[in-house]
Amino acid sequence: MLAESLFFSAVLFTIGVIGVLTRRNAIIIFMCVELMLNAVNLTFVAFAQVYGVAGQIFVFFVMTVAAAEAAVGLAIIIALFRHRQTVNLSNINLLKG
Amino acid sequence: MLLQHAATVGAHPLSGTAASYVWLLPLLPLLGFVINGLLSLVSAVHLGPDDPSASHGDSHALSHDSNAHAPDEGGAHGDDHHPVARHRYAAITSLIGPGVLVLSFLLATAIFLAMRAVGSHEPFIQRYFSWMPVGDLQIDAAFQLDQLSMLMVMVITGVGTLIHIFSVGYMVDDPGYPRYFAYLNLFVFFMLVLVLGSSYPVMFVGWEGVGLCSYLLIGFWFSEKANADAGKKAFIVNRIGDFGFLVAMFMLFANIGALDFVGVNAAASGMPFGGVLVTTICLFFFLGCAGKSAQIPLYVWLPDAMAGPTPVSALIHAATMVTAGVYLIARSNVLFSLAPAAGLTVVVIGALTAIFAASIGLKQWDIKKVLAYSTVSQLGYMFIGVGSGAYVAGLFHLMTHSFFKALLFLGSGSVIYAMHRAYHHTGNHEDAQDMRNMGGLKKYMPITWALMWAATLAISGIPPFTGFFSKDEILGAVFARHTGSTLAEAHWLGIPGGTVLLVCYALGLAAALMTAVYMTRMMLYTFHGPNRSGEKEREHLHEAPWIMTAPLVVLGVLSVFGGWFNLPSFFPLGPVGALERWLEPVVGEGALRITKGAPLELAHGTELMLVAIAVVIAVAGIALAFARLKPESLVPAKDAPAEHGFERVLANKYFVDETYDAAIVQPVVATSRGLLWRGIDIGLIDGLTRLLIQSKDDDSAPGTTVPMGGLLPRAVGWMGSQMQSGLVGTYAWVLVVGVLFVLGAFTFR
Amino acid sequence: MTHNNLSLFYVFLFYFFGLVAIISALVFVTRKSPVAAAMWLVSVMFSLAVLYVLLDAQFIGTMQVLVYAGAIMVVFLFVIMLLNLGHPSELADARGVWWKLAAGGVGLAMLAQVFAVTKAQVPAAFVLPENSLANQVARDGAIAPLAGPLFHEYLLAFEVTSVLLLAAIVGAVVLGKRKERTNAR
């Protein structure tokens, strides 16, 4: 099942990448990042079956960090929305220069 | 220990005598330079508000037709440009400046006496330290004491002392008095290094040094641009000659591997006679001589050098520095004797210079310019002498010329001093050096008049004065070598050497005639006839102080009796040929090679006839001048009519300076300005710099600019700023592309 | 569950839910409405949870449902609702055609490269005996194999993660606060 899992994981990851590149809505982009993280989790779990439980422990931590990241990231998006009244990233270029 | 007394092979007989202090000879003037230099640096003369210079009007009259001419300021006695302000430490300088020279001269005399007592024929070399040990080349800082260098040392220190003493009176009221003596002492130091050096590089140090001091002294009153320009001109023209000297040294080293005189002379005998190498080396050396000793085509700096103080003209441009070229050829006599073509070239150029300069001197009105061209002409004679292998004759003329030319220059210095005093008292701004403003000075300055007549007779070649013996010997030697010598058998540009020598002899005679004429002309216009200086000025004309007149007297004695140093056989008033015997160990080899083994003797009758011709010519010249030139018909310079025709050409020195300017200087300047400066410097290099940095107007401070990035930084910055759009999407793209690259590294491992 | 040779049911389930995950992901990426997209992402996560269970990571699967789908996606939906972004955007959310094509190309390139990388060989020393994890789970239960190393070898990471969570909480609170307008200076 390792090869199949890796296949699925790769496809999911690529879809996540395409989503990040294609969409403009900040929340959708964020969700695509979560998709990528999930794909990676699948990889780790698949490897854990073959190479030992450390893979699952890694997934554990990834999930924790993803949760923290989601919290902070959404707080940022809220602050951004309050400032700019939009979450369309094409219009937000505060980093310009 | 710095002083390692290593003589040549074994211990030299001179080792224990005064000669072992030869290093002290140049060191004393160097000490004078240091002390005087420090005095000059330590105290500046501050001109206060009630300085006499402020009361004078502006624009000292430079109403001359000749270019680059700034009149010698007649010492220092008040003029709008050279205020009277005696230096605070003038007394110390007056003691130290000439003092070190006197000590040097005394030491030189002691060494000379020791040399005469020992009578060795080997040079005494004292090596101090290894200067340039580079691979095969071993150049030592060493002095070589032999008869030739001793002769030069005596002339330099002897005449130099007299001129230093004269300078005390002449320059004491100049604000730059210590600086003057510092430079003068430094010059003597370098000149002594030049003549005492035991190898060409050490000699070259002195060579360059005297060039430097000449520049410093010519432009002594540098606040006037013309003086500074004259100094520059001297230095630059000299440089061209120095290039020749250097190339000759390079060729010597490349082919022989030695640069010290002993080594070169030893190796030279192995070189093929008349070969291309030896001839080329000698010609390049002569290029150096042409620069330093003012021969055609590099003589143009010497008349301009008259912008310096008159004692400088006497010392440097009459007695010592300009004779360095003659010394060089005499020192390299072995090389020159192997290259008859080069020898003929030297003779030809010497003869041409002699007559060319003499002709210019016929029509000069500035008294110092007459003497300058006379110097160039007499130097030509010296080169005729050494070029034809008559080294003793040439060096003898060098010695006698230093006597009477120094006397002439110092005498003219007294005259100018008196004229300047007179003009200062009456507030006249005419040129104090123009002979048309003088006249009848015999009444006011009889001692100077008498002494200068002595010098004039000497230079014209009237027996029994000095110049007669030396000039006659040169002309006789040239005539004698036109058959039976290696020169006669060689060819110069296809012409047989004998013919060349005969022609040069004739040119020499013609130049002698002209010499007599222009010197008498100078005396007539300056001292005889009515005085044209003006009613009020006349009251202030008088003889110079004794400190300036005393050296003149000594030089006068030497000019009269100097011929005793090398009397010819037909005039046995004293020891015959003393100088010849003295110099024989040094120049004998070269001279004999040219005369093919045996000293060339003219038949007694021929010799007497030549002497008679020479005397007749000299007397004829003086008589011609007295007959044709009427000092009464002169008018003061400001009223003088313009010259016409050939006289105008002569008065303008054949327009040589103008030709050089148009043919050489202007193209170089134009190329520098147009091509090098605008084209390469501004266009190319600044363009490249503009790639990196530019200037933009500063808005906060109008009129100024601030730097900003040039093309390159702005391009790179533009590219960078395009990447910094601030849009996260773009950054994501960059990220992904980066990931692809990293994955690619793994994929294609 | 132990399986030396995989039963058909197992394989079918694996492929089925894998397919569901992929299709859900594709649909998720192409939704205009953020709420719809969130729902589809939840679907992906559920499918993945099944896959985790099938891969002998039962605890992880449970955590996936509880934490990821149950907490993180809920937060997402909270924010969407809070900012009233539930409606499909007026402007076209996705970018132009060329952009999408380029993104597709990049994606394909990445896929290809990932495949190539997965062909790499891991040294045999790391490979555990067959079914070792399944045996462990059967022996000690689902949680114990995970918990043991977590509190022994990876204790430091565990503690640090707790600090990280603290920081995240504080950060989220600070960032989410409305600025108070104070007139007093």
PDB file of C-alpha atoms in Angstrom, chain C:
ATOM      1  CA  MET C   1      -5.771  -5.295  11.666  1.00  0.00           C
ATOM      2  CA  THR C   2      -3.384  -7.856  10.532  1.00  0.00           C
ATOM      3  CA  HIS C   3      -3.024  -8.698   6.923  1.00  0.00           C
ATOM      4  CA  ASN C   4      -0.328 -10.615   5.275  1.00  0.00           C
ATOM      5  CA  ASN C   5      -2.085 -10.748   2.051  1.00  0.00           C
ATOM      6  CA  LEU C   6      -4.516  -8.025   1.563  1.00  0.00           C
ATOM      7  CA  SER C   7      -8.129  -8.844   1.247  1.00  0.00           C
ATOM      8  CA  LEU C   8     -10.024  -7.546  -1.652  1.00  0.00           C
ATOM      9  CA  PHE C   9     -12.293  -5.570   0.559  1.00  0.00           C
ATOM     10  CA  TYR C  10      -9.358  -3.798   2.028  1.00  0.00           C
ATOM     11  CA  VAL C  11      -7.873  -2.903  -1.299  1.00  0.00           C
ATOM     12  CA  PHE C  12     -11.211  -1.768  -2.621  1.00  0.00           C
ATOM     13  CA  LEU C  13     -11.771   0.432   0.351  1.00  0.00           C
ATOM     14  CA  PHE C  14      -8.309   1.879  -0.002  1.00  0.00           C
ATOM     15  CA  TYR C  15      -8.697   2.783  -3.618  1.00  0.00           C
ATOM     16  CA  PHE C  16     -12.246   3.987  -3.206  1.00  0.00           C
ATOM     17  CA  PHE C  17     -11.492   6.426  -0.500  1.00  0.00           C
ATOM     18  CA  GLY C  18      -8.312   7.504  -2.182  1.00  0.00           C
ATOM     19  CA  LEU C  19     -10.343   8.348  -5.245  1.00  0.00           C
ATOM     20  CA  VAL C  20     -12.889  10.134  -3.158  1.00  0.00           C
ATOM     21  CA  ALA C  21     -10.119  12.189  -1.631  1.00  0.00           C
ATOM     22  CA  ILE C  22      -8.726  13.172  -4.960  1.00  0.00           C
ATOM     23  CA  ILE C  23     -12.051  14.062  -6.497  1.00  0.00           C
ATOM     24  CA  SER C  24     -13.051  16.000  -3.457  1.00  0.00           C
ATOM     25  CA  ALA C  25      -9.778  17.877  -3.633  1.00  0.00           C
ATOM     26  CA  LEU C  26     -10.325  18.736  -7.269  1.00  0.00           C
ATOM     27  CA  VAL C  27     -13.798  19.940  -6.582  1.00  0.00           C
ATOM     28  CA  PHE C  28     -12.572  21.834  -3.565  1.00  0.00           C
ATOM     29  CA  VAL C  29     -10.045  23.750  -5.600  1.00  0.00           C
ATOM     30  CA  THR C  30     -12.610  24.819  -8.167  1.00  0.00           C
ATOM     31  CA  ARG C  31     -15.340  26.130  -5.903  1.00  0.00           C
ATOM     32  CA  LYS C  32     -16.234  29.762  -5.952  1.00  0.00           C
ATOM     33  CA  SER C  33     -17.921  29.890  -2.655  1.00  0.00           C
ATOM     34  CA  PRO C  34     -15.634  29.592   0.366  1.00  0.00           C
ATOM     35  CA  VAL C  35     -18.239  27.677   2.331  1.00  0.00           C
ATOM     36  CA  ALA C  36     -18.626  25.125  -0.401  1.00  0.00           C
ATOM     37  CA  ALA C  37     -14.889  24.830  -0.648  1.00  0.00           C
ATOM     38  CA  ALA C  38     -14.646  24.273   3.084  1.00  0.00           C
ATOM     39  CA  MET C  39     -17.190  21.523   2.912  1.00  0.00           C
ATOM     40  CA  TRP C  40     -15.349  19.730   0.219  1.00  0.00           C
ATOM     41  CA  LEU C  41     -12.149  20.018   2.146  1.00  0.00           C
ATOM     42  CA  VAL C  42     -13.875  18.343   5.048  1.00  0.00           C
ATOM     43  CA  SER C  43     -14.759  15.570   2.678  1.00  0.00           C
ATOM     44  CA  VAL C  44     -11.110  15.200   1.762  1.00  0.00           C
ATOM     45  CA  MET C  45     -10.199  14.993   5.371  1.00  0.00           C
ATOM     46  CA  PHE C  46     -12.712  12.320   6.117  1.00  0.00           C
ATOM     47  CA  SER C  47     -11.418  10.257   3.266  1.00  0.00           C
ATOM     48  CA  LEU C  48      -7.938  10.644   4.524  1.00  0.00           C
ATOM     49  CA  ALA C  49      -9.013   9.567   7.951  1.00  0.00           C
ATOM     50  CA  VAL C  50     -10.248   6.333   6.467  1.00  0.00           C
ATOM     51  CA  LEU C  51      -6.977   5.881   4.710  1.00  0.00           C
ATOM     52  CA  TYR C  52      -5.085   6.420   7.931  1.00  0.00           C
ATOM     53  CA  VAL C  53      -7.101   3.732   9.636  1.00  0.00           C
ATOM     54  CA  LEU C  54      -6.450   1.380   6.773  1.00  0.00           C
ATOM     55  CA  LEU C  55      -2.744   2.094   7.213  1.00  0.00           C
ATOM     56  CA  ASP C  56      -2.613   0.960  10.834  1.00  0.00           C
ATOM     57  CA  ALA C  57      -2.688   4.511  12.154  1.00  0.00           C
ATOM     58  CA  GLN C  58      -5.974   4.335  13.948  1.00  0.00           C
ATOM     59  CA  PHE C  59      -5.152   6.950  16.507  1.00  0.00           C
ATOM     60  CA  ILE C  60      -4.029   9.345  13.804  1.00  0.00           C
ATOM     61  CA  GLY C  61      -7.209   8.724  11.905  1.00  0.00           C
ATOM     62  CA  THR C  62      -9.259   9.540  14.941  1.00  0.00           C
ATOM     63  CA  MET C  63      -7.225  12.656  15.565  1.00  0.00           C
ATOM     64  CA  GLN C  64      -7.722  13.639  11.945  1.00  0.00           C
ATOM     65  CA  VAL C  65     -11.455  13.654  12.418  1.00  0.00           C
ATOM     66  CA  LEU C  66     -11.431  15.231  15.822  1.00  0.00           C
ATOM     67  CA  VAL C  67      -8.785  17.901  15.331  1.00  0.00           C
ATOM     68  CA  TYR C  68      -8.563  18.577  11.659  1.00  0.00           C
ATOM     69  CA  ALA C  69     -12.069  18.181  10.476  1.00  0.00           C
ATOM     70  CA  GLY C  70     -13.648  18.917  13.792  1.00  0.00           C
ATOM     71  CA  ALA C  71     -11.689  21.852  15.047  1.00  0.00           C
ATOM     72  CA  ILE C  72      -9.600  23.433  12.326  1.00  0.00           C
ATOM     73  CA  MET C  73     -12.241  23.387   9.650  1.00  0.00           C
ATOM     74  CA  VAL C  74     -14.769  24.641  12.155  1.00  0.00           C
ATOM     75  CA  VAL C  75     -12.515  27.597  12.856  1.00  0.00           C
ATOM     76  CA  PHE C  76     -12.270  28.210   9.158  1.00  0.00           C
ATOM     77  CA  LEU C  77     -16.003  28.246   8.838  1.00  0.00           C
ATOM     78  CA  PHE C  78     -16.277  30.513  11.843  1.00  0.00           C
ATOM     79  CA  VAL C  79     -14.051  33.050  10.177  1.00  0.00           C
ATOM     80  CA  ILE C  80     -15.846  32.771   6.892  1.00  0.00           C
ATOM     81  CA  MET C  81     -19.107  33.430   8.649  1.00  0.00           C
ATOM     82  CA  LEU C  82     -17.634  36.197  10.753  1.00  0.00           C
ATOM     83  CA  LEU C  83     -16.372  38.074   7.764  1.00  0.00           C
ATOM     84  CA  ASN C  84     -19.465  37.298   5.812  1.00  0.00           C
ATOM     85  CA  LEU C  85     -17.505  35.790   2.998  1.00  0.00           C
ATOM     86  CA  GLY C  86     -19.939  32.955   2.460  1.00  0.00           C
ATOM     87  CA  HIS C  87     -21.292  34.257  -0.766  1.00  0.00           C
ATOM     88  CA  PRO C  88     -19.591  33.497  -3.992  1.00  0.00           C
ATOM     89  CA  SER C  89     -17.322  36.397  -4.857  1.00  0.00           C
ATOM     90  CA  GLU C  90     -18.584  38.923  -7.373  1.00  0.00           C
ATOM     91  CA  LEU C  91     -15.299  39.131  -9.111  1.00  0.00           C
ATOM     92  CA  ALA C  92     -13.883  36.045 -10.660  1.00  0.00           C
ATOM     93  CA  ASP C  93     -11.856  34.560  -7.926  1.00  0.00           C
ATOM     94  CA  ALA C  94      -9.548  32.497  -9.996  1.00  0.00           C
ATOM     95  CA  ARG C  95      -7.151  34.084 -12.376  1.00  0.00           C
ATOM     96  CA  GLY C  96      -7.061  34.052 -16.124  1.00  0.00           C
ATOM     97  CA  VAL C  97      -6.732  31.086 -18.445  1.00  0.00           C
ATOM     98  CA  TRP C  98      -3.035  31.433 -19.023  1.00  0.00           C
ATOM     99  CA  TRP C  99      -2.406  31.529 -15.384  1.00  0.00           C
ATOM    100  CA  LYS C 100      -4.371  28.359 -14.812  1.00  0.00           C
ATOM    101  CA  LEU C 101      -2.601  26.620 -17.627  1.00  0.00           C
ATOM    102  CA  ALA C 102       0.715  27.644 -16.246  1.00  0.00           C
ATOM    103  CA  ALA C 103      -0.267  26.469 -12.830  1.00  0.00           C
ATOM    104  CA  GLY C 104      -1.375  23.194 -14.347  1.00  0.00           C
ATOM    105  CA  GLY C 105       1.902  22.807 -16.099  1.00  0.00           C
ATOM    106  CA  VAL C 106       3.834  23.498 -12.965  1.00  0.00           C
ATOM    107  CA  GLY C 107       1.696  21.023 -11.143  1.00  0.00           C
ATOM    108  CA  LEU C 108       2.329  18.327 -13.648  1.00  0.00           C
ATOM    109  CA  ALA C 109       6.031  19.013 -13.506  1.00  0.00           C
ATOM    110  CA  MET C 110       5.976  18.725  -9.772  1.00  0.00           C
ATOM    111  CA  LEU C 111       4.029  15.489  -9.968  1.00  0.00           C
ATOM    112  CA  ALA C 112       6.473  13.995 -12.338  1.00  0.00           C
ATOM    113  CA  GLN C 113       9.382  14.981 -10.219  1.00  0.00           C
ATOM    114  CA  VAL C 114       7.797  13.655  -7.079  1.00  0.00           C
ATOM    115  CA  PHE C 115       7.266  10.351  -8.761  1.00  0.00           C
ATOM    116  CA  ALA C 116      10.807  10.239  -9.814  1.00  0.00           C
ATOM    117  CA  VAL C 117      11.918  10.954  -6.317  1.00  0.00           C
ATOM    118  CA  THR C 118       9.770   8.239  -4.848  1.00  0.00           C
ATOM    119  CA  LYS C 119      11.623   5.719  -6.923  1.00  0.00           C
ATOM    120  CA  ALA C 120      14.642   6.337  -4.775  1.00  0.00           C
ATOM    121  CA  GLN C 121      15.850   3.467  -2.663  1.00  0.00           C
ATOM    122  CA  VAL C 122      15.923   3.694   1.047  1.00  0.00           C
ATOM    123  CA  PRO C 123      18.637   1.562   2.596  1.00  0.00           C
ATOM    124  CA  ALA C 124      17.370  -1.822   3.613  1.00  0.00           C
ATOM    125  CA  ALA C 125      18.546  -1.377   7.187  1.00  0.00           C
ATOM    126  CA  PHE C 126      15.666   0.980   7.857  1.00  0.00           C
ATOM    127  CA  VAL C 127      12.977  -1.357   6.704  1.00  0.00           C
ATOM    128  CA  LEU C 128      11.226  -3.077   9.561  1.00  0.00           C
ATOM    129  CA  PRO C 129       9.943  -6.589   9.373  1.00  0.00           C
ATOM    130  CA  GLU C 130       6.616  -6.992   7.634  1.00  0.00           C
ATOM    131  CA  ASN C 131       3.545  -6.069   9.573  1.00  0.00           C
ATOM    132  CA  SER C 132       5.529  -5.010  12.582  1.00  0.00           C
ATOM    133  CA  LEU C 133       3.347  -1.990  13.162  1.00  0.00           C
ATOM    134  CA  ALA C 134       0.186  -3.984  12.818  1.00  0.00           C
ATOM    135  CA  ASN C 135       1.514  -6.496  15.307  1.00  0.00           C
ATOM    136  CA  GLN C 136       2.372  -3.764  17.703  1.00  0.00           C
ATOM    137  CA  VAL C 137      -1.077  -2.339  17.451  1.00  0.00           C
ATOM    138  CA  ALA C 138      -2.614  -5.725  17.916  1.00  0.00           C
ATOM    139  CA  ARG C 139      -0.493  -6.315  20.962  1.00  0.00           C
ATOM    140  CA  ASP C 140      -0.587  -2.972  22.744  1.00  0.00           C
ATOM    141  CA  GLY C 141      -3.611  -1.276  21.327  1.00  0.00           C
ATOM    142  CA  ALA C 142      -3.790   1.669  18.960  1.00  0.00           C
ATOM    143  CA  ILE C 143      -2.438   4.399  21.200  1.00  0.00           C
ATOM    144  CA  ALA C 144       0.418   2.759  23.016  1.00  0.00           C
ATOM    145  CA  PRO C 145       2.874   2.431  20.071  1.00  0.00           C
ATOM    146  CA  LEU C 146       2.464   6.119  19.482  1.00  0.00           C
ATOM    147  CA  ALA C 147       2.444   7.293  23.045  1.00  0.00           C
ATOM    148  CA  GLY C 148       5.564   5.433  24.118  1.00  0.00           C
ATOM    149  CA  PRO C 149       8.088   7.183  21.840  1.00  0.00           C
ATOM    150  CA  LEU C 150       6.155  10.405  22.149  1.00  0.00           C
ATOM    151  CA  PHE C 151       6.900  10.652  25.853  1.00  0.00           C
ATOM    152  CA  HIS C 152      10.317   9.122  25.698  1.00  0.00           C
ATOM    153  CA  GLU C 153      12.434  10.010  22.675  1.00  0.00           C
ATOM    154  CA  TYR C 154      10.323  12.920  21.492  1.00  0.00           C
ATOM    155  CA  LEU C 155       9.514  14.449  24.834  1.00  0.00           C
ATOM    156  CA  LEU C 156      11.372  17.649  24.061  1.00  0.00           C
ATOM    157  CA  ALA C 157       9.463  18.184  20.846  1.00  0.00           C
ATOM    158  CA  PHE C 158       6.280  17.544  22.767  1.00  0.00           C
ATOM    159  CA  GLU C 159       7.053  20.191  25.335  1.00  0.00           C
ATOM    160  CA  VAL C 160       8.167  22.668  22.737  1.00  0.00           C
ATOM    161  CA  THR C 161       4.968  22.118  20.837  1.00  0.00           C
ATOM    162  CA  SER C 162       3.014  23.038  23.909  1.00  0.00           C
ATOM    163  CA  VAL C 163       4.913  26.293  24.073  1.00  0.00           C
ATOM    164  CA  LEU C 164       4.167  26.791  20.407  1.00  0.00           C
ATOM    165  CA  LEU C 165       0.479  26.375  21.077  1.00  0.00           C
ATOM    166  CA  LEU C 166       0.670  28.895  23.852  1.00  0.00           C
ATOM    167  CA  ALA C 167       2.328  31.364  21.566  1.00  0.00           C
ATOM    168  CA  ALA C 168      -0.255  30.736  18.910  1.00  0.00           C
ATOM    169  CA  ILE C 169      -3.085  31.330  21.348  1.00  0.00           C
ATOM    170  CA  VAL C 170      -1.622  34.567  22.541  1.00  0.00           C
ATOM    171  CA  GLY C 171      -0.885  35.655  19.004  1.00  0.00           C
ATOM    172  CA  ALA C 172      -4.338  34.853  17.754  1.00  0.00           C
ATOM    173  CA  VAL C 173      -5.955  36.750  20.603  1.00  0.00           C
ATOM    174  CA  VAL C 174      -3.776  39.782  20.100  1.00  0.00           C
ATOM    175  CA  LEU C 175      -4.234  39.833  16.372  1.00  0.00           C
ATOM    176  CA  GLY C 176      -7.953  39.340  16.608  1.00  0.00           C
ATOM    177  CA  LYS C 177      -8.569  42.106  19.064  1.00  0.00           C
ATOM    178  CA  ARG C 178     -10.306  45.194  17.902  1.00  0.00           C
ATOM    179  CA  LYS C 179      -8.224  48.267  18.466  1.00  0.00           C
ATOM    180  CA  GLU C 180      -9.716  50.478  21.135  1.00  0.00           C
ATOM    181  CA  ARG C 181      -9.964  54.112  20.200  1.00  0.00           C
ATOM    182  CA  THR C 182      -8.664  56.027  23.106  1.00  0.00           C
ATOM    183  CA  ASN C 183      -8.892  59.802  23.128  1.00  0.00           C
ATOM    184  CA  ALA C 184      -6.588  60.224  26.043  1.00  0.00           C
ATOM    185  CA  ARG C 185      -2.963  60.609  24.989  1.00  0.00           C
TER     186      ARG C 185
END
